[in-house]
Short mmCIF file of C-alpha atoms and ligand atoms in Angstrom, two decimals:
data_model
loop_
_atom_site.label_atom_id
_atom_site.label_comp_id
_atom_site.label_asym_id
_atom_site.label_seq_id
_atom_site.Cartn_x
_atom_site.Cartn_y
_atom_site.Cartn_z
CA MET A 365 96.51 44.80 93.48
CA ILE A 366 99.35 42.35 93.19
CA GLU A 367 98.90 38.61 93.48
CA LEU A 368 102.05 37.04 94.95
CA PHE A 369 102.64 33.35 94.24
CA TYR A 370 104.66 32.59 97.28
CA TRP A 371 106.25 30.01 99.60
CA THR A 372 108.22 30.74 102.81
CA THR A 373 111.69 30.67 101.29
CA PRO A 374 114.40 33.28 100.97
CA ASN A 375 113.40 34.18 97.40
CA GLY A 376 109.77 34.55 98.62
CA HIS A 377 110.76 36.82 101.52
CA LYS A 378 112.41 39.23 99.12
CA ILE A 379 109.01 40.04 97.66
CA THR A 380 106.96 40.24 100.81
CA ILE A 381 109.65 42.57 102.15
CA PHE A 382 109.27 44.85 99.11
CA LEU A 383 105.51 44.83 99.29
CA GLU A 384 105.47 45.55 102.97
CA GLU A 385 108.08 48.28 102.62
CA ALA A 386 106.29 49.96 99.71
CA GLY A 387 102.75 49.57 101.22
CA VAL A 388 101.43 47.98 98.02
CA PRO A 389 98.12 46.08 98.38
CA TYR A 390 98.71 42.43 97.69
CA ARG A 391 97.18 39.04 98.10
CA ILE A 392 99.26 35.96 98.82
CA VAL A 393 98.62 32.77 96.79
CA PRO A 394 100.47 30.05 98.57
CA VAL A 395 102.29 27.55 96.33
CA ASN A 396 103.44 24.77 98.59
CA ILE A 397 106.60 23.62 96.91
CA SER A 398 106.99 20.72 99.32
CA LYS A 399 103.76 19.27 97.94
CA GLY A 400 104.59 19.94 94.25
CA GLU A 401 102.13 22.84 93.70
CA GLN A 402 104.83 24.52 91.60
CA PHE A 403 103.92 21.91 88.87
CA GLU A 404 100.30 22.87 88.63
CA PRO A 405 99.63 23.82 84.94
CA GLU A 406 98.05 27.14 85.94
CA PHE A 407 101.10 28.11 87.90
CA LEU A 408 103.46 27.01 85.12
CA LYS A 409 101.74 29.44 82.83
CA ILE A 410 103.02 32.19 85.06
CA SER A 411 106.28 30.62 86.17
CA PRO A 412 107.44 28.10 83.54
CA ASN A 413 110.62 27.31 85.60
CA ASN A 414 108.33 25.73 88.31
CA ARG A 415 109.85 28.06 90.90
CA VAL A 416 108.37 30.64 93.31
CA PRO A 417 108.07 33.54 93.68
CA ALA A 418 105.99 34.99 90.83
CA ILE A 419 103.56 37.87 90.71
CA ARG A 420 100.56 38.94 88.64
CA ASP A 421 99.83 42.60 88.55
CA LEU A 422 96.13 42.96 88.08
CA ALA A 423 96.36 46.69 87.46
CA PRO A 424 99.38 47.39 85.28
CA ALA A 425 100.40 50.92 84.49
CA ASP A 426 99.39 50.66 80.82
CA GLY A 427 95.78 49.77 81.78
CA GLY A 428 96.02 46.51 79.83
CA ALA A 429 95.64 42.95 80.70
CA PRO A 430 97.38 41.57 83.95
CA ILE A 431 101.12 41.31 83.66
CA SER A 432 102.86 38.32 85.27
CA VAL A 433 106.57 38.15 86.19
CA PHE A 434 108.70 35.25 87.52
CA GLU A 435 112.31 35.42 88.85
CA SER A 436 112.69 37.37 92.10
CA GLY A 437 115.19 39.94 90.66
CA ALA A 438 112.80 40.78 87.75
CA ILE A 439 109.91 40.95 90.20
CA LEU A 440 111.76 43.39 92.49
CA GLU A 441 112.73 45.52 89.41
CA TYR A 442 109.15 45.48 88.10
CA LEU A 443 107.69 46.48 91.48
CA ALA A 444 110.28 49.19 91.98
CA GLU A 445 109.52 50.68 88.62
CA LYS A 446 105.79 50.37 89.17
CA THR A 447 105.88 52.11 92.51
CA GLY A 448 108.88 54.50 91.95
CA LYS A 449 110.38 53.18 95.15
CA PHE A 450 113.59 51.50 96.27
CA LEU A 451 115.40 51.90 92.92
CA PRO A 452 116.78 55.21 91.94
CA ALA A 453 115.91 56.65 88.54
CA GLY A 454 119.28 58.13 87.46
CA PRO A 455 121.43 55.70 85.42
CA ARG A 456 124.43 55.83 87.73
CA GLU A 457 122.44 55.14 90.89
CA LYS A 458 120.07 52.75 89.16
CA TYR A 459 122.83 50.53 87.83
CA GLU A 460 124.78 50.79 91.10
CA ALA A 461 121.78 49.09 92.72
CA LEU A 462 121.03 46.69 89.85
CA GLN A 463 124.54 45.30 89.62
CA TRP A 464 124.27 44.33 93.28
CA LEU A 465 120.80 42.93 92.71
CA TYR A 466 122.22 40.74 89.96
CA TRP A 467 125.23 39.85 92.14
CA GLN A 468 122.78 38.46 94.54
CA MET A 469 120.70 36.73 91.84
CA GLY A 470 123.77 35.13 90.11
CA GLY A 471 126.13 34.68 93.08
CA LEU A 472 124.94 34.82 96.68
CA GLY A 473 121.58 33.08 96.07
CA PRO A 474 122.69 30.20 93.93
CA MET A 475 125.91 29.54 95.96
CA ALA A 476 124.14 29.72 99.33
CA GLY A 477 121.46 27.56 97.82
CA GLN A 478 124.05 24.89 96.89
CA ASN A 479 125.55 25.36 100.39
CA HIS A 480 122.15 24.48 101.93
CA HIS A 481 121.85 21.51 99.65
CA PHE A 482 125.20 19.89 100.27
CA VAL A 483 125.65 20.87 103.93
CA THR A 484 122.04 20.21 105.08
CA TYR A 485 120.02 18.14 102.63
CA ALA A 486 122.32 15.83 100.56
CA PRO A 487 121.69 12.25 101.42
CA GLU A 488 125.38 11.57 101.46
CA ARG A 489 128.17 13.76 102.85
CA ILE A 490 130.36 14.92 100.01
CA PRO A 491 133.21 16.90 101.71
CA TYR A 492 134.46 18.42 98.39
CA ALA A 493 131.06 19.83 97.60
CA MET A 494 130.45 20.99 101.18
CA GLU A 495 133.75 22.77 101.34
CA ARG A 496 133.37 24.28 97.92
CA TYR A 497 130.10 26.03 98.74
CA ILE A 498 130.89 26.88 102.31
CA LYS A 499 134.06 28.64 101.08
CA GLU A 500 132.24 30.31 98.17
CA THR A 501 129.47 31.60 100.50
CA GLY A 502 132.20 32.94 102.83
CA ARG A 503 133.90 34.61 99.87
CA LEU A 504 130.59 36.29 98.93
CA TYR A 505 130.01 37.43 102.56
CA GLY A 506 133.45 38.93 102.39
CA VAL A 507 132.60 40.85 99.22
CA LEU A 508 129.48 42.25 100.79
CA ASN A 509 131.32 43.02 103.99
CA LYS A 510 133.78 45.11 102.06
CA ARG A 511 131.13 46.82 100.12
CA LEU A 512 129.41 47.79 103.37
CA ALA A 513 132.55 49.10 105.13
CA ASP A 514 131.94 52.68 104.10
CA ARG A 515 128.18 52.90 103.42
CA GLU A 516 125.00 52.21 105.27
CA PHE A 517 123.23 50.17 102.55
CA ILE A 518 124.46 48.18 99.57
CA ALA A 519 123.86 50.87 96.91
CA GLY A 520 122.87 54.35 98.05
CA ASP A 521 119.68 54.45 99.97
CA TYR A 522 117.97 51.23 101.15
CA SER A 523 116.95 49.59 97.90
CA ILE A 524 115.97 46.38 96.19
CA ALA A 525 119.61 45.32 96.33
CA ASP A 526 119.30 45.16 100.15
CA MET A 527 116.02 43.32 99.96
CA ALA A 528 117.49 40.68 97.64
CA SER A 529 120.51 39.95 99.82
CA TYR A 530 119.07 40.06 103.34
CA PRO A 531 117.00 36.78 103.18
CA TRP A 532 120.02 34.88 102.01
CA ILE A 533 122.08 36.03 104.99
CA VAL A 534 119.30 35.08 107.53
CA PRO A 535 120.41 31.37 107.46
CA TYR A 536 124.03 32.24 108.05
CA GLU A 537 124.47 29.60 110.75
CA ARG A 538 123.13 26.96 108.46
CA GLN A 539 125.63 28.17 105.88
CA GLN A 540 128.42 27.73 108.40
CA GLN A 541 129.17 31.39 108.52
CA ARG A 542 129.96 33.57 111.53
CA LEU A 543 128.69 37.17 111.27
CA GLU A 544 131.47 38.22 113.76
CA ASN A 545 133.91 37.66 110.95
CA PHE A 546 132.11 40.21 108.85
CA PRO A 547 131.47 43.29 111.11
CA HIS A 548 130.12 45.65 108.45
CA LEU A 549 127.80 42.96 107.06
CA LYS A 550 126.73 42.18 110.64
CA ARG A 551 125.82 45.87 111.29
CA TRP A 552 123.84 46.09 108.00
CA PHE A 553 122.08 42.71 108.71
CA GLU A 554 120.97 43.96 112.13
CA ALA A 555 119.69 47.22 110.77
CA VAL A 556 117.67 45.51 108.07
CA ALA A 557 116.33 42.87 110.45
CA ALA A 558 115.00 45.60 112.71
CA ARG A 559 113.04 47.40 109.95
CA PRO A 560 109.29 47.13 110.74
CA ALA A 561 108.40 46.00 107.26
CA VAL A 562 111.00 43.20 107.38
CA VAL A 563 109.65 42.03 110.79
CA ARG A 564 106.13 42.01 109.24
CA ALA A 565 107.34 40.06 106.22
CA TYR A 566 108.79 37.32 108.40
CA ALA A 567 105.80 37.24 110.66
CA LEU A 568 103.57 36.79 107.69
CA ALA A 569 105.69 33.86 106.57
CA LYS A 570 105.01 32.15 109.87
CA GLU A 571 101.23 32.63 109.24
CA VAL A 572 101.48 30.97 105.87
CA ASN A 573 103.65 28.02 106.84
CA GLN A 574 105.76 26.84 109.80
CA ALA A 575 106.76 23.41 108.48
CA PRO A 576 110.19 22.81 107.02
CA THR A 577 110.23 22.94 103.18
CA VAL A 578 112.54 19.86 102.90
CA THR A 579 111.06 16.83 104.60
CA PRO A 580 111.50 13.06 103.93
CA GLU A 581 108.34 13.24 101.83
CA SER A 582 109.16 16.44 99.89
CA ARG A 583 112.64 15.27 98.91
CA ALA A 584 111.25 13.31 96.01
CA VAL A 585 109.40 16.46 94.80
CA LEU A 586 112.22 18.92 95.27
CA PHE A 587 115.36 16.91 94.46
CA GLY A 588 116.39 15.15 91.29
CA GLN A 589 114.02 16.93 89.02
CA THR A 590 114.55 16.12 85.36
CA ALA A 591 113.10 17.50 82.05
CA ARG A 592 109.37 17.21 81.68
N1 GSH B 1598 116.24 32.39 90.58
C1 GSH B 1598 114.90 32.09 91.09
C2 GSH B 1598 115.06 31.00 92.02
C3 GSH B 1598 113.66 30.57 92.66
C4 GSH B 1598 113.78 29.33 93.36
O1 GSH B 1598 114.78 28.62 93.38
N2 GSH B 1598 112.67 29.03 94.13
C5 GSH B 1598 112.63 27.84 94.97
C6 GSH B 1598 112.28 28.17 96.37
S1 GSH B 1598 113.43 29.40 97.04
C7 GSH B 1598 111.47 26.93 94.41
O2 GSH B 1598 110.47 27.47 93.98
N3 GSH B 1598 111.77 25.60 94.34
C8 GSH B 1598 110.78 24.73 93.86
C9 GSH B 1598 111.36 23.57 93.17
O3 GSH B 1598 112.61 23.38 93.30
O4 GSH B 1598 110.61 22.83 92.53
C10 GSH B 1598 114.35 33.36 91.77
O5 GSH B 1598 115.19 34.11 92.35
O6 GSH B 1598 113.09 33.60 91.72
#
């Protein structure tokens, strides 16, 4: 049994997609980041960076005490290794997938996140920042589009690399991107979107929360955080 500390954000969707795809039994523990629940001391013990998602594996392979993991890339890797699914074992294939997983973790996720911030949430319009992150998001879409020109999925069979990138393409309109400009990416996006486990993961998100994460009240919680 996996406990998933979760909110309805792109990084959260990565993990529900995996768990639904792999058929792993899990229980959702909602952490409402709009209300500041990511700062609860019990949650910080698991996720010291006050971010979701995080997991606790109550039945780890070594039979020992529960193992907790934060950072969505590390969680996907942990779950893939635990289940033997969605990450090939051979070093060539494994690192083919992992380099794209970390490309998403270090590139697509953070850059699209800044795009969301400056294009949608920033209290003032800062054209330089907006343009920088719209362009960088577009550049990354271009990299993925090229990668997908001659293959069905990002790295070999459908893998954790696809599960990591997909939720960050879902808000493409908000990121001021047009999928028509990236035909291979569009084909892949539509194929992933149609997978029954992905449909279930997004349906589940709606059951947990339908309210926007950023609201006038939650701005004070989410933005301008300093050292504690
Ligand atoms: N690199 C982290 C990023 C996690 C992250 O930024 N989570 C956001 C939601 S998508 C969050 O928990 N925000 C809470 C906050 O800003 O206090 C991961 O991939 O797990």
